[in-house]
GROMACS .gro file of C-alpha atoms in nm:
model
  423
    1MET     CA    1  -2.930  -2.653   1.369
    2ALA     CA    2  -3.119  -2.472   1.095
    3SER     CA    3  -3.045  -2.134   1.246
    4THR     CA    4  -2.676  -2.220   1.264
    5VAL     CA    5  -2.668  -2.317   0.898
    6THR     CA    6  -2.844  -1.997   0.801
    7SER     CA    7  -2.602  -1.791   1.002
    8LYS     CA    8  -2.303  -1.955   0.843
    9SER     CA    9  -2.439  -1.930   0.492
   10SER     CA   10  -2.520  -1.562   0.531
   11ARG     CA   11  -2.177  -1.475   0.666
   12PRO     CA   12  -1.991  -1.243   0.429
   13GLY     CA   13  -1.719  -1.434   0.246
   14TYR     CA   14  -1.498  -1.435  -0.060
   15THR     CA   15  -1.739  -1.646  -0.265
   16ARG     CA   16  -2.022  -1.397  -0.221
   17LEU     CA   17  -1.785  -1.107  -0.281
   18LEU     CA   18  -1.655  -1.244  -0.610
   19ARG     CA   19  -2.011  -1.303  -0.729
   20THR     CA   20  -2.072  -0.929  -0.720
   21ARG     CA   21  -2.195  -0.831  -1.064
   22GLY     CA   22  -1.928  -0.662  -1.273
   23ALA     CA   23  -1.650  -0.712  -1.016
   24TRP     CA   24  -1.428  -0.919  -1.242
   25THR     CA   25  -1.427  -0.648  -1.508
   26PHE     CA   26  -1.209  -0.428  -1.286
   27LEU     CA   27  -1.041  -0.690  -1.067
   28ILE     CA   28  -0.838  -0.859  -1.339
   29PRO     CA   29  -0.704  -0.543  -1.509
   30GLY     CA   30  -0.663  -0.387  -1.165
   31PHE     CA   31  -0.435  -0.670  -1.056
   32ALA     CA   32  -0.227  -0.636  -1.372
   33ALA     CA   33  -0.203  -0.259  -1.330
   34ARG     CA   34  -0.090  -0.266  -0.965
   35GLN     CA   35   0.177  -0.533  -1.015
   36PRO     CA   36   0.449  -0.283  -1.117
   37PHE     CA   37   0.407  -0.090  -0.790
   38ALA     CA   38   0.565  -0.378  -0.598
   39MET     CA   39   0.866  -0.371  -0.831
   40LEU     CA   40   0.946   0.000  -0.828
   41THR     CA   41   1.144   0.062  -0.508
   42LEU     CA   42   1.346  -0.258  -0.522
   43SER     CA   43   1.423  -0.208  -0.892
   44ILE     CA   44   1.556   0.140  -0.819
   45VAL     CA   45   1.762   0.019  -0.524
   46LEU     CA   46   1.922  -0.263  -0.724
   47LEU     CA   47   1.991  -0.045  -1.028
   48VAL     CA   48   2.141   0.252  -0.841
   49ARG     CA   49   2.336   0.021  -0.608
   50HIS     CA   50   2.490  -0.136  -0.920
   51THR     CA   51   2.584   0.196  -1.079
   52THR     CA   52   2.705   0.375  -0.763
   53GLY     CA   53   2.821   0.093  -0.537
   54SER     CA   54   2.635   0.245  -0.240
   55TYR     CA   55   2.321   0.132  -0.063
   56GLY     CA   56   2.297   0.478   0.089
   57ALA     CA   57   2.278   0.643  -0.254
   58ALA     CA   58   2.039   0.376  -0.381
   59GLY     CA   59   1.814   0.417  -0.080
   60ALA     CA   60   1.816   0.795  -0.113
   61VAL     CA   61   1.708   0.787  -0.478
   62ALA     CA   62   1.433   0.537  -0.397
   63ALA     CA   63   1.330   0.757  -0.105
   64VAL     CA   64   1.290   1.062  -0.329
   65THR     CA   65   1.060   0.853  -0.548
   66GLY     CA   66   0.856   0.749  -0.244
   67VAL     CA   67   0.829   1.099  -0.101
   68SER     CA   68   0.722   1.235  -0.436
   69MET     CA   69   0.454   0.967  -0.465
   70ALA     CA   70   0.333   1.025  -0.110
   71LEU     CA   71   0.294   1.399  -0.168
   72CYS     CA   72   0.122   1.369  -0.504
   73ALA     CA   73  -0.097   1.061  -0.446
   74PRO     CA   74  -0.369   1.243  -0.244
   75TYR     CA   75  -0.395   1.512  -0.509
   76SER     CA   76  -0.431   1.241  -0.772
   77GLY     CA   77  -0.704   1.078  -0.562
   78ARG     CA   78  -0.888   1.408  -0.526
   79LEU     CA   79  -0.876   1.464  -0.902
   80ALA     CA   80  -1.008   1.111  -0.958
   81ASP     CA   81  -1.298   1.179  -0.719
   82ARG     CA   82  -1.390   1.498  -0.904
   83HIS     CA   83  -1.311   1.423  -1.269
   84GLY     CA   84  -1.315   1.045  -1.297
   85GLN     CA   85  -1.046   0.781  -1.270
   86ARG     CA   86  -0.993   0.744  -1.643
   87ALA     CA   87  -0.919   1.114  -1.691
   88VAL     CA   88  -0.643   1.096  -1.430
   89LEU     CA   89  -0.507   0.752  -1.508
   90LEU     CA   90  -0.433   0.772  -1.881
   91PRO     CA   91  -0.198   1.072  -1.873
   92GLY     CA   92  -0.052   0.943  -1.547
   93VAL     CA   93   0.064   0.606  -1.678
   94LEU     CA   94   0.218   0.769  -1.986
   95ALA     CA   95   0.407   1.019  -1.771
   96HIS     CA   96   0.529   0.743  -1.539
   97THR     CA   97   0.655   0.530  -1.825
   98LEU     CA   98   0.858   0.817  -1.967
   99ALA     CA   99   0.991   0.921  -1.625
  100ALA     CA  100   1.100   0.568  -1.528
  101ALA     CA  101   1.274   0.522  -1.864
  102SER     CA  102   1.456   0.852  -1.814
  103LEU     CA  103   1.568   0.756  -1.463
  104THR     CA  104   1.701   0.426  -1.597
  105ALA     CA  105   1.898   0.595  -1.875
  106LEU     CA  106   2.050   0.850  -1.637
  107ALA     CA  107   2.152   0.582  -1.386
  108LEU     CA  108   2.321   0.375  -1.655
  109ALA     CA  109   2.500   0.689  -1.778
  110HIS     CA  110   2.641   0.737  -1.424
  111ALA     CA  111   2.475   1.078  -1.392
  112PRO     CA  112   2.549   1.276  -1.074
  113LEU     CA  113   2.339   1.185  -0.772
  114TRP     CA  114   2.149   1.515  -0.779
  115VAL     CA  115   2.041   1.441  -1.136
  116LEU     CA  116   1.907   1.104  -1.026
  117PHE     CA  117   1.717   1.280  -0.747
  118ALA     CA  118   1.563   1.517  -1.002
  119ALA     CA  119   1.460   1.226  -1.225
  120ALA     CA  120   1.315   1.037  -0.929
  121VAL     CA  121   1.065   1.315  -0.855
  122PRO     CA  122   0.842   1.272  -1.164
  123THR     CA  123   0.888   0.894  -1.145
  124GLY     CA  124   0.727   0.888  -0.802
  125ALA     CA  125   0.475   1.166  -0.865
  126SER     CA  126   0.326   0.981  -1.161
  127VAL     CA  127   0.283   0.638  -0.996
  128PRO     CA  128  -0.079   0.535  -1.075
  129GLN     CA  129  -0.293   0.484  -0.766
  130ILE     CA  130  -0.461   0.163  -0.880
  131GLY     CA  131  -0.523   0.014  -0.535
  132PRO     CA  132  -0.728   0.312  -0.407
  133MET     CA  133  -0.916   0.325  -0.735
  134VAL     CA  134  -1.011  -0.043  -0.708
  135ARG     CA  135  -1.124   0.009  -0.348
  136ALA     CA  136  -1.339   0.302  -0.456
  137ARG     CA  137  -1.500   0.083  -0.723
  138TRP     CA  138  -1.583  -0.177  -0.461
  139GLY     CA  139  -1.758   0.100  -0.270
  140VAL     CA  140  -1.982   0.178  -0.566
  141LYS     CA  141  -2.070  -0.189  -0.604
  142LEU     CA  142  -2.126  -0.275  -0.238
  143GLN     CA  143  -2.234   0.052  -0.077
  144ASP     CA  144  -2.323  -0.027   0.289
  145SER     CA  145  -2.309  -0.404   0.244
  146PRO     CA  146  -2.147  -0.616   0.520
  147LEU     CA  147  -1.921  -0.741   0.241
  148MET     CA  148  -1.719  -0.420   0.266
  149ALA     CA  149  -1.488  -0.567   0.533
  150THR     CA  150  -1.440  -0.875   0.312
  151ALA     CA  151  -1.358  -0.650   0.019
  152ALA     CA  152  -1.096  -0.470   0.230
  153ALA     CA  153  -0.940  -0.805   0.318
  154PHE     CA  154  -0.952  -0.921  -0.043
  155GLU     CA  155  -0.775  -0.606  -0.157
  156SER     CA  156  -0.507  -0.650   0.106
  157VAL     CA  157  -0.452  -1.007  -0.010
  158THR     CA  158  -0.431  -0.885  -0.369
  159ASP     CA  159  -0.180  -0.618  -0.271
  160GLU     CA  160   0.033  -0.872  -0.091
  161LEU     CA  161   0.017  -1.118  -0.377
  162THR     CA  162   0.176  -0.847  -0.590
  163PHE     CA  163   0.442  -0.807  -0.321
  164VAL     CA  164   0.516  -1.176  -0.343
  165VAL     CA  165   0.551  -1.171  -0.721
  166GLY     CA  166   0.695  -0.820  -0.767
  167PRO     CA  167   1.018  -0.847  -0.562
  168LEU     CA  168   1.088  -1.193  -0.702
  169LEU     CA  169   1.043  -1.064  -1.056
  170ALA     CA  170   1.247  -0.749  -0.995
  171THR     CA  171   1.532  -0.941  -0.834
  172ALA     CA  172   1.537  -1.204  -1.108
  173LEU     CA  173   1.541  -0.942  -1.382
  174CYS     CA  174   1.808  -0.724  -1.218
  175THR     CA  175   2.041  -1.009  -1.122
  176THR     CA  176   2.007  -1.244  -1.420
  177VAL     CA  177   1.913  -1.019  -1.715
  178ALA     CA  178   2.050  -0.670  -1.653
  179PRO     CA  179   2.052  -0.420  -1.363
  180ALA     CA  180   1.812  -0.196  -1.558
  181ALA     CA  181   1.570  -0.474  -1.655
  182GLY     CA  182   1.361  -0.444  -1.340
  183LEU     CA  183   1.282  -0.074  -1.376
  184LEU     CA  184   1.223  -0.094  -1.751
  185THR     CA  185   0.982  -0.386  -1.703
  186GLU     CA  186   0.804  -0.192  -1.430
  187ALA     CA  187   0.752   0.098  -1.669
  188ALA     CA  188   0.620  -0.125  -1.948
  189LEU     CA  189   0.380  -0.310  -1.718
  190THR     CA  190   0.253   0.018  -1.576
  191LEU     CA  191   0.166   0.142  -1.923
  192VAL     CA  192  -0.009  -0.174  -2.039
  193GLY     CA  193  -0.189  -0.248  -1.712
  194GLY     CA  194  -0.293   0.112  -1.658
  195VAL     CA  195  -0.447   0.143  -2.003
  196LEU     CA  196  -0.639  -0.184  -1.958
  197PHE     CA  197  -0.774  -0.071  -1.620
  198ALA     CA  198  -0.871   0.273  -1.748
  199ALA     CA  199  -1.069   0.108  -2.029
  200GLN     CA  200  -1.317  -0.028  -1.771
  201LYS     CA  201  -1.532   0.285  -1.769
  202GLY     CA  202  -1.853   0.117  -1.655
  203THR     CA  203  -1.736   0.043  -1.300
  204GLN     CA  204  -1.562   0.367  -1.206
  205PRO     CA  205  -1.735   0.585  -0.942
  206PRO     CA  206  -1.984   0.824  -1.105
  207VAL     CA  207  -1.831   1.168  -1.142
  208ALA     CA  208  -2.160   1.355  -1.146
  209ALA     CA  209  -2.257   1.229  -0.801
  210VAL     CA  210  -1.927   1.344  -0.655
  211ARG     CA  211  -1.946   1.687  -0.812
  212HIS     CA  212  -2.280   1.762  -0.651
  213ALA     CA  213  -2.202   1.610  -0.311
  214ARG     CA  214  -2.204   1.830  -0.004
  215VAL     CA  215  -1.845   1.729   0.062
  216GLU     CA  216  -1.714   1.858  -0.273
  217HIS     CA  217  -1.451   2.081  -0.116
  218THR     CA  218  -1.386   1.872   0.193
  219SER     CA  219  -1.048   1.709   0.220
  220ALA     CA  220  -1.023   1.366   0.379
  221LEU     CA  221  -0.728   1.503   0.575
  222ARG     CA  222  -0.970   1.710   0.786
  223VAL     CA  223  -1.105   1.392   0.945
  224PRO     CA  224  -0.912   1.336   1.273
  225GLY     CA  225  -0.935   0.958   1.239
  226VAL     CA  226  -0.770   0.972   0.898
  227ARG     CA  227  -0.475   1.158   1.045
  228VAL     CA  228  -0.433   0.885   1.307
  229LEU     CA  229  -0.448   0.619   1.036
  230ILE     CA  230  -0.186   0.810   0.835
  231VAL     CA  231   0.060   0.784   1.125
  232THR     CA  232  -0.029   0.417   1.164
  233PHE     CA  233   0.035   0.349   0.796
  234LEU     CA  234   0.360   0.546   0.810
  235GLY     CA  235   0.483   0.289   1.059
  236ILE     CA  236   0.384   0.007   0.826
  237GLY     CA  237   0.577   0.180   0.549
  238THR     CA  238   0.893   0.172   0.761
  239VAL     CA  239   0.862  -0.206   0.773
  240PHE     CA  240   0.841  -0.235   0.396
  241GLY     CA  241   1.128   0.005   0.334
  242GLY     CA  242   1.352  -0.128   0.609
  243MET     CA  243   1.298  -0.487   0.496
  244GLN     CA  244   1.373  -0.412   0.131
  245VAL     CA  245   1.710  -0.246   0.191
  246SER     CA  246   1.820  -0.464   0.482
  247LEU     CA  247   1.732  -0.793   0.313
  248ALA     CA  248   1.921  -0.683   0.000
  249ALA     CA  249   2.225  -0.589   0.210
  250PHE     CA  250   2.207  -0.912   0.413
  251THR     CA  251   2.191  -1.142   0.111
  252GLN     CA  252   2.471  -0.944  -0.058
  253SER     CA  253   2.689  -0.979   0.252
  254ILE     CA  254   2.657  -1.358   0.253
  255GLY     CA  255   2.723  -1.381  -0.121
  256GLU     CA  256   2.369  -1.491  -0.212
  257PRO     CA  257   2.197  -1.186  -0.368
  258GLY     CA  258   1.943  -1.408  -0.540
  259LEU     CA  259   1.793  -1.495  -0.200
  260ASN     CA  260   1.674  -1.136  -0.159
  261GLY     CA  261   1.357  -1.186  -0.359
  262ALA     CA  262   1.286  -1.519  -0.187
  263LEU     CA  263   1.319  -1.373   0.163
  264TYR     CA  264   1.104  -1.074   0.076
  265GLY     CA  265   0.857  -1.311  -0.087
  266ILE     CA  266   0.829  -1.509   0.240
  267PHE     CA  267   0.762  -1.185   0.426
  268ALA     CA  268   0.492  -1.088   0.175
  269ALA     CA  269   0.347  -1.441   0.176
  270GLY     CA  270   0.290  -1.415   0.551
  271ASN     CA  271   0.106  -1.091   0.489
  272MET     CA  272  -0.105  -1.249   0.218
  273LEU     CA  273  -0.196  -1.560   0.419
  274SER     CA  274  -0.305  -1.362   0.725
  275GLY     CA  275  -0.508  -1.136   0.497
  276ILE     CA  276  -0.696  -1.437   0.363
  277VAL     CA  277  -0.777  -1.545   0.717
  278CYS     CA  278  -0.887  -1.196   0.823
  279GLY     CA  279  -1.136  -1.180   0.539
  280ALA     CA  280  -1.284  -1.519   0.624
  281VAL     CA  281  -1.339  -1.453   0.997
  282ALA     CA  282  -1.657  -1.295   1.135
  283TRP     CA  283  -1.497  -1.064   1.390
  284LYS     CA  284  -1.676  -0.972   1.714
  285ALA     CA  285  -1.421  -0.718   1.834
  286THR     CA  286  -1.453  -0.360   1.708
  287PRO     CA  287  -1.218  -0.248   1.428
  288GLN     CA  288  -1.055   0.001   1.664
  289ARG     CA  289  -0.965  -0.269   1.914
  290ARG     CA  290  -0.846  -0.507   1.642
  291LEU     CA  291  -0.619  -0.235   1.505
  292VAL     CA  292  -0.454  -0.168   1.840
  293ILE     CA  293  -0.401  -0.538   1.919
  294GLY     CA  294  -0.278  -0.621   1.570
  295TYR     CA  295  -0.042  -0.325   1.564
  296ALA     CA  296   0.105  -0.420   1.901
  297ALA     CA  297   0.186  -0.764   1.758
  298LEU     CA  298   0.347  -0.598   1.455
  299ALA     CA  299   0.569  -0.376   1.670
  300LEU     CA  300   0.671  -0.675   1.883
  301THR     CA  301   0.771  -0.897   1.591
  302ALA     CA  302   0.942  -0.615   1.399
  303SER     CA  303   1.153  -0.541   1.706
  304GLY     CA  304   1.321  -0.880   1.673
  305LEU     CA  305   1.442  -0.848   1.313
  306TRP     CA  306   1.777  -0.689   1.394
  307THR     CA  307   1.874  -0.990   1.609
  308ALA     CA  308   1.857  -1.239   1.317
  309HIS     CA  309   2.195  -1.361   1.190
  310SER     CA  310   2.097  -1.652   0.966
  311VAL     CA  311   1.878  -1.701   0.662
  312VAL     CA  312   1.648  -1.944   0.842
  313VAL     CA  313   1.588  -1.718   1.143
  314LEU     CA  314   1.541  -1.414   0.925
  315ALA     CA  315   1.292  -1.599   0.705
  316GLY     CA  316   1.093  -1.708   1.011
  317LEU     CA  317   1.085  -1.361   1.163
  318GLY     CA  318   0.999  -1.210   0.827
  319LEU     CA  319   0.705  -1.448   0.796
  320LEU     CA  320   0.575  -1.344   1.141
  321VAL     CA  321   0.615  -0.973   1.066
  322GLY     CA  322   0.429  -1.020   0.740
  323MET     CA  323   0.146  -1.202   0.917
  324CYS     CA  324   0.101  -0.903   1.148
  325ILE     CA  325   0.085  -0.642   0.872
  326ALA     CA  326  -0.228  -0.754   0.687
  327PRO     CA  327  -0.466  -0.724   0.987
  328ALA     CA  328  -0.351  -0.367   1.046
  329LEU     CA  329  -0.387  -0.271   0.680
  330ILE     CA  330  -0.728  -0.436   0.642
  331THR     CA  331  -0.867  -0.280   0.959
  332GLY     CA  332  -0.735   0.063   0.865
  333TYR     CA  333  -0.895   0.054   0.522
  334THR     CA  334  -1.219  -0.074   0.675
  335LEU     CA  335  -1.227   0.216   0.921
  336VAL     CA  336  -1.211   0.462   0.632
  337GLU     CA  337  -1.561   0.349   0.532
  338GLY     CA  338  -1.710   0.484   0.853
  339LEU     CA  339  -1.490   0.791   0.888
  340VAL     CA  340  -1.480   0.955   0.545
  341PRO     CA  341  -1.753   1.107   0.324
  342ALA     CA  342  -1.821   0.924  -0.001
  343GLY     CA  343  -1.700   1.216  -0.213
  344ALA     CA  344  -1.355   1.211  -0.052
  345ARG     CA  345  -1.299   0.838  -0.021
  346THR     CA  346  -1.054   0.783  -0.307
  347GLU     CA  347  -0.852   1.071  -0.168
  348ALA     CA  348  -0.857   0.909   0.178
  349PHE     CA  349  -0.731   0.580   0.036
  350THR     CA  350  -0.450   0.762  -0.145
  351TRP     CA  351  -0.351   0.939   0.178
  352LEU     CA  352  -0.306   0.598   0.338
  353THR     CA  353  -0.125   0.458   0.036
  354GLY     CA  354   0.092   0.769   0.030
  355ALA     CA  355   0.165   0.732   0.401
  356VAL     CA  356   0.296   0.381   0.341
  357ALA     CA  357   0.510   0.515   0.057
  358LEU     CA  358   0.641   0.802   0.271
  359GLY     CA  359   0.727   0.568   0.558
  360GLN     CA  360   0.891   0.335   0.310
  361ALA     CA  361   1.092   0.622   0.160
  362ALA     CA  362   1.216   0.737   0.500
  363ALA     CA  363   1.301   0.382   0.598
  364VAL     CA  364   1.489   0.313   0.275
  365THR     CA  365   1.701   0.623   0.331
  366VAL     CA  366   1.780   0.561   0.697
  367ALA     CA  367   1.827   0.186   0.657
  368GLY     CA  368   2.064   0.243   0.366
  369GLN     CA  369   2.274   0.478   0.572
  370LEU     CA  370   2.281   0.238   0.866
  371GLU     CA  371   2.385  -0.050   0.644
  372ASP     CA  372   2.669   0.159   0.496
  373ARG     CA  373   2.792   0.306   0.824
  374LEU     CA  374   2.721   0.044   1.092
  375TRP     CA  375   2.703  -0.333   1.106
  376GLY     CA  376   2.524  -0.560   0.863
  377GLY     CA  377   2.162  -0.583   0.969
  378ALA     CA  378   2.155  -0.242   1.138
  379GLY     CA  379   1.889  -0.137   0.889
  380PHE     CA  380   1.644  -0.369   1.065
  381LEU     CA  381   1.637  -0.119   1.353
  382VAL     CA  382   1.424   0.106   1.133
  383PRO     CA  383   1.110  -0.114   1.129
  384MET     CA  384   1.136  -0.148   1.507
  385ALA     CA  385   1.155   0.226   1.564
  386GLY     CA  386   0.883   0.309   1.311
  387THR     CA  387   0.626   0.063   1.443
  388VAL     CA  388   0.689   0.139   1.810
  389LEU     CA  389   0.645   0.514   1.757
  390ALA     CA  390   0.331   0.460   1.547
  391LEU     CA  391   0.187   0.224   1.810
  392ALA     CA  392   0.236   0.489   2.081
  393THR     CA  393   0.047   0.741   1.865
  394LEU     CA  394  -0.230   0.492   1.788
  395VAL     CA  395  -0.285   0.399   2.154
  396THR     CA  396  -0.289   0.765   2.259
  397LEU     CA  397  -0.532   0.883   1.989
  398ARG     CA  398  -0.741   0.569   1.933
  399SER     CA  399  -1.062   0.746   2.043
  400ARG     CA  400  -1.049   0.950   1.720
  401LEU     CA  401  -1.111   0.633   1.521
  402ALA     CA  402  -1.462   0.594   1.662
  403THR     CA  403  -1.733   0.578   1.397
  404HIS     CA  404  -2.101   0.647   1.445
  405PRO     CA  405  -2.394   0.436   1.332
  406ALA     CA  406  -2.572   0.741   1.198
  407GLY     CA  407  -2.297   0.781   0.942
  408ARG     CA  408  -2.139   1.101   1.071
  409THR     CA  409  -1.775   1.159   1.135
  410VAL     CA  410  -1.637   1.354   1.425
  411ALA     CA  411  -1.452   1.577   1.183
  412ARG     CA  412  -1.529   1.943   1.239
  413GLY     CA  413  -1.891   1.899   1.150
  414VAL     CA  414  -1.838   1.699   0.831
  415GLY     CA  415  -2.133   1.463   0.774
  416HIS     CA  416  -2.194   1.200   0.511
  417ARG     CA  417  -2.416   0.916   0.408
  418VAL     CA  418  -2.395   0.556   0.525
  419PRO     CA  419  -2.046   0.437   0.423
  420LEU     CA  420  -1.973   0.280   0.088
  421THR     CA  421  -1.607   0.211   0.012
  422VAL     CA  422  -0.552   0.266  -0.113
  423ASP     CA  423  -0.342   0.538  -0.383
   0.00000   0.00000   0.00000
């Protein structure tokens, strides 16, 4: 009995994680700073849909923002690894605030679509990568602690909590205050939250250690396992993007646009709840196996979305899809710890965050076109296609996700220390 009690008390859990010295100094401002990220795409879709009358145009503008973020996020992560998070974050949040305000003004002025595309580029490129930066700070605090998997789960739960609150807030602002209120609020929150997070200098990864690491000029993209995870996270991005556009179109078609945020909130709540469970369980299966099984469940549930024709059925399916996303995200971020050198870890997290954004951007574009040209709900075909294709890639290349106890990756000779720990 005593041995059982000891085992249970020593199991990594949220209580032990949150007792980590100094953790709260970056967790609270980090949560505030990442909240706007969950509002951005939906705010753009609702604003541009209002000014143009087209979901296709709205999805395309949002997609340009997502592509721009996906392309620039890894570069931002690399700069943060080499020069410090604060040095990258402060000018970034200022640039994003100005860019988002400009995009809002141009949309309200009914500027041509190509002008909106041009304004969307800096808006996406300047999105602060708070999630990867928080994960990198956990790595400094925990190093090779068994709490790393719990930290990955905690961060996924935090991300999903923002995706419960963000869409609800964006929808409420755009439908009850003004179509531009969502994007303007996103810009203001980004500025305030980003500055507060950047002020926490004591917990950011030490720049000097990164500059002298053997992996100074090594890109995380050279690690084969990271490339597999990128494809996997692209598929997850198609779920987010396809759900955002298709739920908005569905609720508009039934004359209840205010339900959009509630339905998306149910989807995100499923994600959050399963993330809480994942972090509390002491898993025996390897991360690679958990990723394959969890992703298969995601592809299966996402494949049923297009068949839903009522609010109740759609809410139930959305909840199941959300519950399948968190395990895949958590396991993917956990695998990064064993695959990527410490000096390239923030960059690796931003590659994954950028992959989600890129998948979301593609899905928003395609789903918008399907909703405009085909039947209502056709946009839900996008999450099905994205997850099935990503699952096929994951199953085929799963051997590249293998990590080694000695702390070396199978990445063209790139070695690193024992792992420490999106953006």
